[in-house]
Short mmCIF file of C-alpha atoms in Angstrom, two decimals:
data_model
loop_
_atom_site.label_atom_id
_atom_site.label_comp_id
_atom_site.label_asym_id
_atom_site.label_seq_id
_atom_site.Cartn_x
_atom_site.Cartn_y
_atom_site.Cartn_z
CA MET I 28 101.16 96.93 88.15
CA LYS I 29 99.69 99.45 85.73
CA ASN I 30 99.49 96.87 82.92
CA MET I 31 97.37 94.53 85.00
CA ASN I 32 93.62 94.15 84.75
CA PHE I 33 91.48 93.56 87.82
CA ARG I 34 87.96 92.68 88.81
CA ILE I 35 87.05 95.39 91.33
CA GLY I 36 83.89 95.79 93.36
CA PHE I 37 82.64 99.10 94.76
CA ILE I 38 79.99 99.16 97.46
CA GLY I 39 78.90 102.80 97.50
CA LEU I 40 79.37 105.20 94.58
CA GLY I 41 79.37 108.57 96.34
CA LEU I 42 82.09 111.21 96.10
CA ILE I 43 84.92 109.03 97.44
CA GLY I 44 83.86 105.66 96.02
CA GLY I 45 82.97 107.22 92.67
CA SER I 46 86.27 109.10 92.45
CA ILE I 47 88.36 106.01 93.25
CA ALA I 48 86.34 103.99 90.71
CA GLN I 49 86.99 106.67 88.08
CA SER I 50 90.69 106.61 88.95
CA PHE I 51 90.71 102.85 88.38
CA ARG I 52 89.06 103.29 85.01
CA ARG I 53 91.68 105.86 83.99
CA VAL I 54 94.72 103.94 85.27
CA PHE I 55 93.52 100.39 84.57
CA PRO I 56 91.21 100.96 81.58
CA ASN I 57 90.58 97.30 80.81
CA SER I 58 89.61 96.26 84.32
CA GLU I 59 86.14 95.02 85.17
CA ILE I 60 84.57 97.44 87.64
CA ILE I 61 81.36 96.38 89.38
CA GLY I 62 79.15 98.72 91.38
CA PHE I 63 76.52 98.37 94.07
CA ASP I 64 74.62 101.28 95.58
CA VAL I 65 71.16 101.85 97.00
CA ASP I 66 71.15 105.07 94.96
CA GLN I 67 70.18 103.89 91.49
CA SER I 68 70.90 107.29 89.94
CA ALA I 69 74.56 107.03 90.97
CA LEU I 70 74.83 103.62 89.31
CA ALA I 71 73.15 104.96 86.17
CA LEU I 72 75.63 107.85 85.93
CA ALA I 73 78.60 105.53 86.48
CA LEU I 74 77.38 103.22 83.70
CA GLU I 75 76.70 106.15 81.41
CA ASP I 76 80.23 107.55 81.70
CA HIS I 77 81.68 104.00 81.38
CA THR I 78 83.29 103.99 84.83
CA LEU I 79 81.40 100.81 85.71
CA THR I 80 81.41 97.69 83.60
CA LYS I 81 78.20 96.55 85.23
CA THR I 82 76.06 96.95 88.33
CA VAL I 83 74.70 94.33 90.71
CA SER I 84 71.48 94.41 92.68
CA THR I 85 72.77 92.40 95.64
CA ILE I 86 76.13 92.05 97.39
CA GLU I 87 75.96 88.28 96.79
CA ASP I 88 76.59 88.96 93.08
CA MET I 89 79.94 90.63 93.78
CA THR I 90 81.92 87.39 93.54
CA ASP I 91 85.47 86.65 92.36
CA CYS I 92 86.74 90.21 92.94
CA ASP I 93 90.42 91.01 93.36
CA TYR I 94 89.54 94.11 95.39
CA ILE I 95 86.34 95.19 97.11
CA PHE I 96 86.06 98.80 98.29
CA LEU I 97 83.57 99.54 101.06
CA CYS I 98 82.59 103.16 100.41
CA ALA I 99 79.19 103.38 102.07
CA PRO I 100 78.61 104.88 105.56
CA VAL I 101 80.30 102.80 108.27
CA HIS I 102 77.15 101.20 109.68
CA TYR I 103 76.16 100.05 106.18
CA ASN I 104 79.66 98.70 105.51
CA ILE I 105 79.51 96.68 108.73
CA ALA I 106 76.09 95.28 107.79
CA TYR I 107 77.53 93.95 104.51
CA LEU I 108 80.37 92.01 106.19
CA PRO I 109 78.54 88.72 106.89
CA VAL I 110 77.45 88.55 103.24
CA LEU I 111 80.96 89.33 102.00
CA LYS I 112 82.38 86.60 104.24
CA GLU I 113 80.41 84.03 102.25
CA ILE I 114 81.43 85.19 98.74
CA ILE I 115 84.95 86.62 99.08
CA LYS I 116 87.79 84.66 97.46
CA ASP I 117 91.03 83.88 99.31
CA SER I 118 93.21 86.28 97.29
CA CYS I 119 90.77 89.21 97.55
CA ILE I 120 91.70 92.39 99.40
CA LEU I 121 88.80 93.99 101.24
CA THR I 122 89.21 97.67 102.12
CA ASP I 123 87.22 100.71 103.22
CA VAL I 124 87.61 104.50 103.01
CA GLY I 125 86.34 105.59 106.45
CA SER I 126 87.96 108.23 108.67
CA VAL I 127 87.62 106.07 111.82
CA LYS I 128 88.81 102.48 112.00
CA SER I 129 87.98 101.15 115.46
CA ASP I 130 84.34 100.15 114.80
CA ILE I 131 84.91 98.36 111.52
CA TYR I 132 88.03 96.54 112.78
CA GLN I 133 86.09 95.21 115.72
CA MET I 134 83.48 93.74 113.39
CA ILE I 135 86.08 92.52 110.87
CA HIS I 136 87.59 90.50 113.72
CA GLU I 137 84.22 89.19 114.89
CA TYR I 138 83.38 87.96 111.38
CA GLY I 139 86.83 86.40 110.89
CA LEU I 140 87.79 88.64 107.95
CA ASP I 141 91.15 89.80 109.35
CA ASP I 142 93.14 87.96 106.66
CA TYR I 143 91.36 89.89 103.91
CA PHE I 144 91.01 93.38 105.35
CA ILE I 145 93.32 96.37 104.83
CA GLY I 146 91.69 99.58 105.99
CA GLY I 147 92.11 102.69 103.86
CA HIS I 148 91.47 106.40 104.29
CA PRO I 149 92.15 108.87 101.47
CA MET I 150 92.75 112.27 103.03
CA VAL I 151 90.43 114.13 100.70
CA GLY I 152 87.04 115.74 100.92
CA SER I 153 84.74 118.31 99.46
CA GLU I 154 81.73 120.36 100.39
CA ARG I 155 80.08 118.61 97.45
CA SER I 156 78.85 115.04 97.66
CA GLY I 157 77.47 112.27 95.48
CA TYR I 158 78.67 110.57 92.32
CA ASP I 159 78.00 113.62 90.16
CA SER I 160 80.75 115.43 92.12
CA ALA I 161 83.30 112.61 91.74
CA ASN I 162 86.38 113.00 89.59
CA ASP I 163 89.23 110.73 88.59
CA ARG I 164 91.91 113.01 90.10
CA LEU I 165 90.42 113.52 93.57
CA ILE I 166 92.95 111.29 95.35
CA GLU I 167 95.89 112.28 93.14
CA ASN I 168 98.84 113.53 95.26
CA ALA I 169 96.75 113.11 98.41
CA TYR I 170 97.93 111.14 101.43
CA TYR I 171 96.17 107.78 101.69
CA PHE I 172 96.25 105.95 105.03
CA ILE I 173 96.71 102.19 104.79
CA THR I 174 95.84 100.39 108.04
CA PRO I 175 96.37 96.62 107.73
CA SER I 176 94.99 94.15 110.24
CA GLU I 177 97.51 92.26 112.35
CA THR I 178 97.13 88.98 110.47
CA VAL I 179 96.75 90.04 106.83
CA ALA I 180 99.63 88.80 104.64
CA GLU I 181 102.51 91.23 104.05
CA LYS I 182 102.28 90.58 100.31
CA LYS I 183 98.67 91.78 100.31
CA VAL I 184 99.70 94.94 102.13
CA GLU I 185 102.50 95.59 99.64
CA ASP I 186 100.23 94.89 96.66
CA PHE I 187 97.65 97.31 98.04
CA ARG I 188 100.29 99.96 98.73
CA ILE I 189 101.54 99.73 95.13
CA LEU I 190 97.97 99.88 93.84
CA ILE I 191 97.24 103.10 95.76
CA GLU I 192 100.50 104.54 94.46
CA ASP I 193 99.54 103.62 90.89
CA LEU I 194 96.25 105.48 91.36
CA GLY I 195 98.30 108.61 92.06
CA ALA I 196 97.90 108.87 95.85
CA ILE I 197 100.66 108.86 98.47
CA PRO I 198 100.31 105.76 100.68
CA ILE I 199 101.26 105.93 104.37
CA VAL I 200 101.03 102.78 106.49
CA TYR I 201 99.89 102.98 110.13
CA SER I 202 98.14 100.72 112.57
CA PRO I 203 94.37 101.28 112.85
CA ALA I 204 94.80 102.53 116.43
CA ARG I 205 97.47 105.08 115.49
CA HIS I 206 95.39 106.21 112.51
CA ASP I 207 92.48 107.01 114.82
CA GLU I 208 94.77 108.94 117.19
CA ILE I 209 96.22 111.00 114.33
CA THR I 210 92.87 111.84 112.76
CA ALA I 211 91.48 112.76 116.19
CA TYR I 212 94.15 115.43 116.63
CA ILE I 213 94.29 116.84 113.11
CA SER I 214 90.63 116.55 112.14
CA HIS I 215 88.11 115.48 114.76
CA ILE I 216 89.23 117.71 117.64
CA PRO I 217 89.69 120.80 115.40
CA HIS I 218 86.07 120.39 114.26
CA VAL I 219 84.91 120.35 117.89
CA ILE I 220 87.01 123.41 118.74
CA ALA I 221 85.84 125.35 115.68
CA SER I 222 82.21 124.68 116.58
CA ALA I 223 82.87 125.62 120.21
CA LEU I 224 84.31 128.97 119.09
CA VAL I 225 81.26 129.65 116.94
CA ASN I 226 78.91 128.76 119.81
CA LEU I 227 80.96 131.00 122.13
CA VAL I 228 80.55 134.02 119.86
CA ALA I 229 76.87 133.20 119.25
CA SER I 230 76.28 133.22 123.01
CA GLN I 231 77.57 136.82 123.17
CA GLU I 232 75.46 138.10 120.26
CA ASP I 233 73.45 141.27 120.82
CA GLU I 234 70.09 142.34 119.44
CA ASN I 235 71.77 144.15 116.54
CA LYS I 236 73.57 140.96 115.49
CA MET I 237 76.78 142.98 115.21
CA LEU I 238 79.08 140.11 116.21
CA LYS I 239 77.90 138.17 113.20
CA GLN I 240 78.79 141.09 110.93
CA LEU I 241 82.21 141.66 112.48
CA ALA I 242 83.04 137.94 112.45
CA ALA I 243 83.05 137.89 108.65
CA GLY I 244 86.85 138.28 108.50
CA GLY I 245 89.51 136.05 110.01
CA PHE I 246 87.11 134.50 112.51
CA LYS I 247 85.04 133.05 109.72
CA ASP I 248 88.16 131.56 108.14
CA ILE I 249 89.43 129.82 111.28
CA THR I 250 85.97 128.40 112.01
CA ARG I 251 85.14 127.38 108.42
CA ILE I 252 84.97 123.69 109.31
CA ALA I 253 82.18 124.38 111.79
CA SER I 254 79.88 124.42 108.74
CA SER I 255 80.36 120.67 108.31
CA ASN I 256 77.42 118.26 108.35
CA PRO I 257 76.40 117.78 112.05
CA VAL I 258 75.05 114.26 111.42
CA VAL I 259 78.39 113.15 109.97
CA TRP I 260 80.28 114.58 112.94
CA GLU I 261 77.93 113.04 115.46
CA HIS I 262 78.78 109.61 114.01
CA ILE I 263 82.52 110.32 113.75
CA LEU I 264 82.85 111.43 117.38
CA LEU I 265 80.80 108.50 118.64
CA SER I 266 83.08 106.18 116.64
CA ASN I 267 86.32 107.65 118.02
CA PRO I 268 85.30 108.74 121.53
CA GLN I 269 88.36 108.02 123.65
CA ASN I 270 90.91 109.66 121.34
CA VAL I 271 88.76 112.77 120.95
CA ALA I 272 88.02 113.00 124.69
CA ASN I 273 91.74 112.60 125.57
CA GLY I 274 92.71 115.30 123.09
CA LEU I 275 90.07 117.70 124.36
CA ARG I 276 91.25 117.18 127.96
CA THR I 277 94.79 118.07 126.84
CA PHE I 278 93.41 121.13 125.06
CA ILE I 279 91.54 122.21 128.20
CA THR I 280 94.79 121.90 130.18
CA THR I 281 96.51 124.14 127.62
CA LEU I 282 93.73 126.72 127.94
CA ASP I 283 93.93 126.59 131.76
CA GLU I 284 97.68 127.26 131.56
CA MET I 285 97.05 130.21 129.25
CA ILE I 286 94.39 131.62 131.59
CA ALA I 287 96.86 131.39 134.48
CA ALA I 288 99.54 133.17 132.43
CA ILE I 289 97.15 135.98 131.50
CA GLU I 290 95.86 136.46 135.04
CA SER I 291 99.41 136.51 136.48
CA ASN I 292 100.77 138.86 133.78
CA ASP I 293 103.28 136.17 132.75
CA ALA I 294 104.55 137.83 129.57
CA GLU I 295 107.16 135.14 128.90
CA SER I 296 104.60 132.31 128.92
CA ILE I 297 102.19 134.28 126.74
CA TYR I 298 104.93 135.03 124.21
CA SER I 299 106.10 131.40 124.22
CA PHE I 300 102.53 130.17 123.63
CA PHE I 301 102.15 132.24 120.46
CA ASP I 302 105.76 131.84 119.30
CA SER I 303 105.76 128.03 119.45
CA ALA I 304 102.40 127.89 117.64
CA LYS I 305 103.66 130.27 114.96
CA GLU I 306 106.85 128.25 114.44
CA TYR I 307 105.02 124.93 114.08
CA ARG I 308 102.26 126.44 111.93
CA ASN I 309 104.80 127.97 109.56
CA SER I 310 106.59 124.62 109.21
CA ILE I 311 103.46 122.90 107.86
CA PRO I 312 103.84 122.30 104.08
CA GLU I 313 101.96 124.87 102.02
CA HIS I 314 100.58 122.58 99.33
CA ALA I 315 100.14 119.24 101.08
CA THR I 316 96.67 117.71 101.09
CA GLY I 317 95.45 116.98 104.60
CA VAL I 318 92.39 115.56 106.29
CA ILE I 319 90.61 118.90 106.44
CA ARG I 320 89.55 120.15 103.05
CA MET I 321 91.61 123.08 101.82
CA ASN I 322 90.24 126.38 100.61
CA TYR I 323 91.83 127.84 97.50
CA GLU I 324 91.34 131.58 97.83
CA VAL I 325 92.73 134.75 96.32
CA TYR I 326 92.21 138.18 97.87
CA VAL I 327 92.16 141.20 95.56
CA ASP I 328 92.32 144.96 96.13
CA ILE I 329 89.69 146.67 93.99
CA PRO I 330 90.58 150.22 92.85
CA ASP I 331 87.91 152.89 93.21
CA GLU I 332 87.04 153.19 89.54
CA PRO I 333 84.09 152.14 87.35
CA ASN I 334 83.69 148.41 86.59
CA ALA I 335 86.92 147.44 88.39
CA LEU I 336 85.22 144.59 90.27
CA ALA I 337 83.26 143.36 87.24
CA LYS I 338 86.39 143.40 85.10
CA ALA I 339 88.31 141.31 87.65
CA VAL I 340 85.64 138.62 87.59
CA SER I 341 85.29 138.76 83.80
CA TYR I 342 89.03 138.22 83.28
CA ILE I 343 88.69 134.96 85.21
CA GLY I 344 85.62 133.77 83.29
CA GLU I 345 87.11 134.68 79.91
CA ASN I 346 90.04 132.39 80.66
CA GLY I 347 87.82 129.42 81.43
CA ILE I 348 88.45 129.38 85.19
CA ASN I 349 85.60 128.10 87.35
CA LEU I 350 84.86 130.31 90.36
CA LYS I 351 83.48 128.51 93.39
CA ASN I 352 82.47 131.59 95.37
CA ILE I 353 82.92 135.34 95.54
CA GLY I 354 82.59 137.70 98.47
CA ILE I 355 83.38 141.15 99.77
CA THR I 356 85.46 141.29 102.97
CA HIS I 357 84.46 144.24 105.16
CA ASN I 358 86.39 143.13 108.24
CA ARG I 359 90.03 142.91 107.12
CA GLU I 360 91.68 142.73 110.52
CA ASP I 361 93.31 139.41 109.57
CA ASN I 362 93.10 139.54 105.77
CA GLU I 363 94.20 141.90 103.05
CA GLY I 364 92.15 142.49 99.93
CA VAL I 365 88.53 143.54 99.70
CA LEU I 366 87.44 140.93 97.11
CA ARG I 367 87.61 137.25 98.11
CA LEU I 368 87.63 134.74 95.26
CA SER I 369 87.33 131.02 96.04
CA PHE I 370 88.27 128.23 93.60
CA TYR I 371 87.87 124.47 93.45
CA ASP I 372 91.59 123.66 93.14
CA SER I 373 95.06 125.08 93.52
CA ASP I 374 95.75 125.33 89.77
CA SER I 375 92.66 127.50 89.22
CA ALA I 376 93.62 129.82 92.07
CA THR I 377 97.18 130.18 90.77
CA LYS I 378 96.05 130.82 87.19
CA ALA I 379 93.48 133.41 88.31
CA SER I 380 96.09 135.15 90.44
CA ASP I 381 98.52 135.37 87.52
CA ILE I 382 95.85 136.76 85.20
CA LEU I 383 94.78 139.44 87.66
CA LYS I 384 98.40 140.45 88.29
CA GLU I 385 98.90 140.81 84.54
CA ASN I 386 95.94 143.19 84.56
CA HIS I 387 97.48 145.31 87.34
CA TYR I 388 95.39 144.12 90.29
CA GLN I 389 97.03 143.87 93.73
CA ILE I 390 96.81 140.22 94.85
CA TYR I 391 97.12 138.64 98.29
CA GLU I 392 97.40 134.84 98.12
CA ARG I 393 96.73 132.54 101.07
#
């Protein structure tokens, strides 16, 4: 399929839409790529870097496309469906990139677009947003959910699967309902739990704010996702309510069982609780890309000598490695290494680690 040229429409040129569009330009360089976005600056950037062939000012102008990617927020995508129904050609594949499928599938069915629609969800993300943060490798080697409607032709599903594979992602096909169950358990519920833990600690804060200082170690790591955009998570939870509620009820049952084990001094149950979690956690692939954005961090011991910290950072900069963040870890109950270096990708973290080892620094990789 890589030798083929397509006419592809993108509705929304943010981080995800922009990155997929850039991937198309790299893999299918002669394709016609058309963009629509309410953000005119995103369209201007995409024209300037030659990702887009042209832009359109209305959805009605996005005719005769082989693929149309809905990459705007879900409520905007749904609002565009009646217009798309009037201009979409029979062979076109309509897809989205949202992390919840129930709402859009309901409206796809109501507008009679089932034969065109194959939902999609690249399991990628970033703390950055917007087209200026997009890159043509964002979905490379990442899992990409494909959630076809019940009536869409099998050939369309296969063509779309091959297309996603050609773009460098790893396609996995599930029903929309099963997709929403999976993402509830591995993404939506963990975000709720992380925020609940943060609120729990905040409720116990004293006037000296000491809990906040002491929480800067492992606690901050396990609750990292609680820093996510609250508006985004409000919409996600309201779009996937039953799966999230069911999962949280199961989680509450697990906590009740643990409370009972603690109060009854049931050592065997307590050990089993931690042992089974450890076993499953350790079986999770180290370098797989999941729904929750990964952190690429290196922890470094800094010897007590002049300029040791500055030298460590300078070695990284001199080798052209982009640091995302730097911090000093005072609470090391769960982490080794006083200096925490964060990077944007796995390759940068690995390269930095190798360089620091060569310069006799003690490294702890996570």
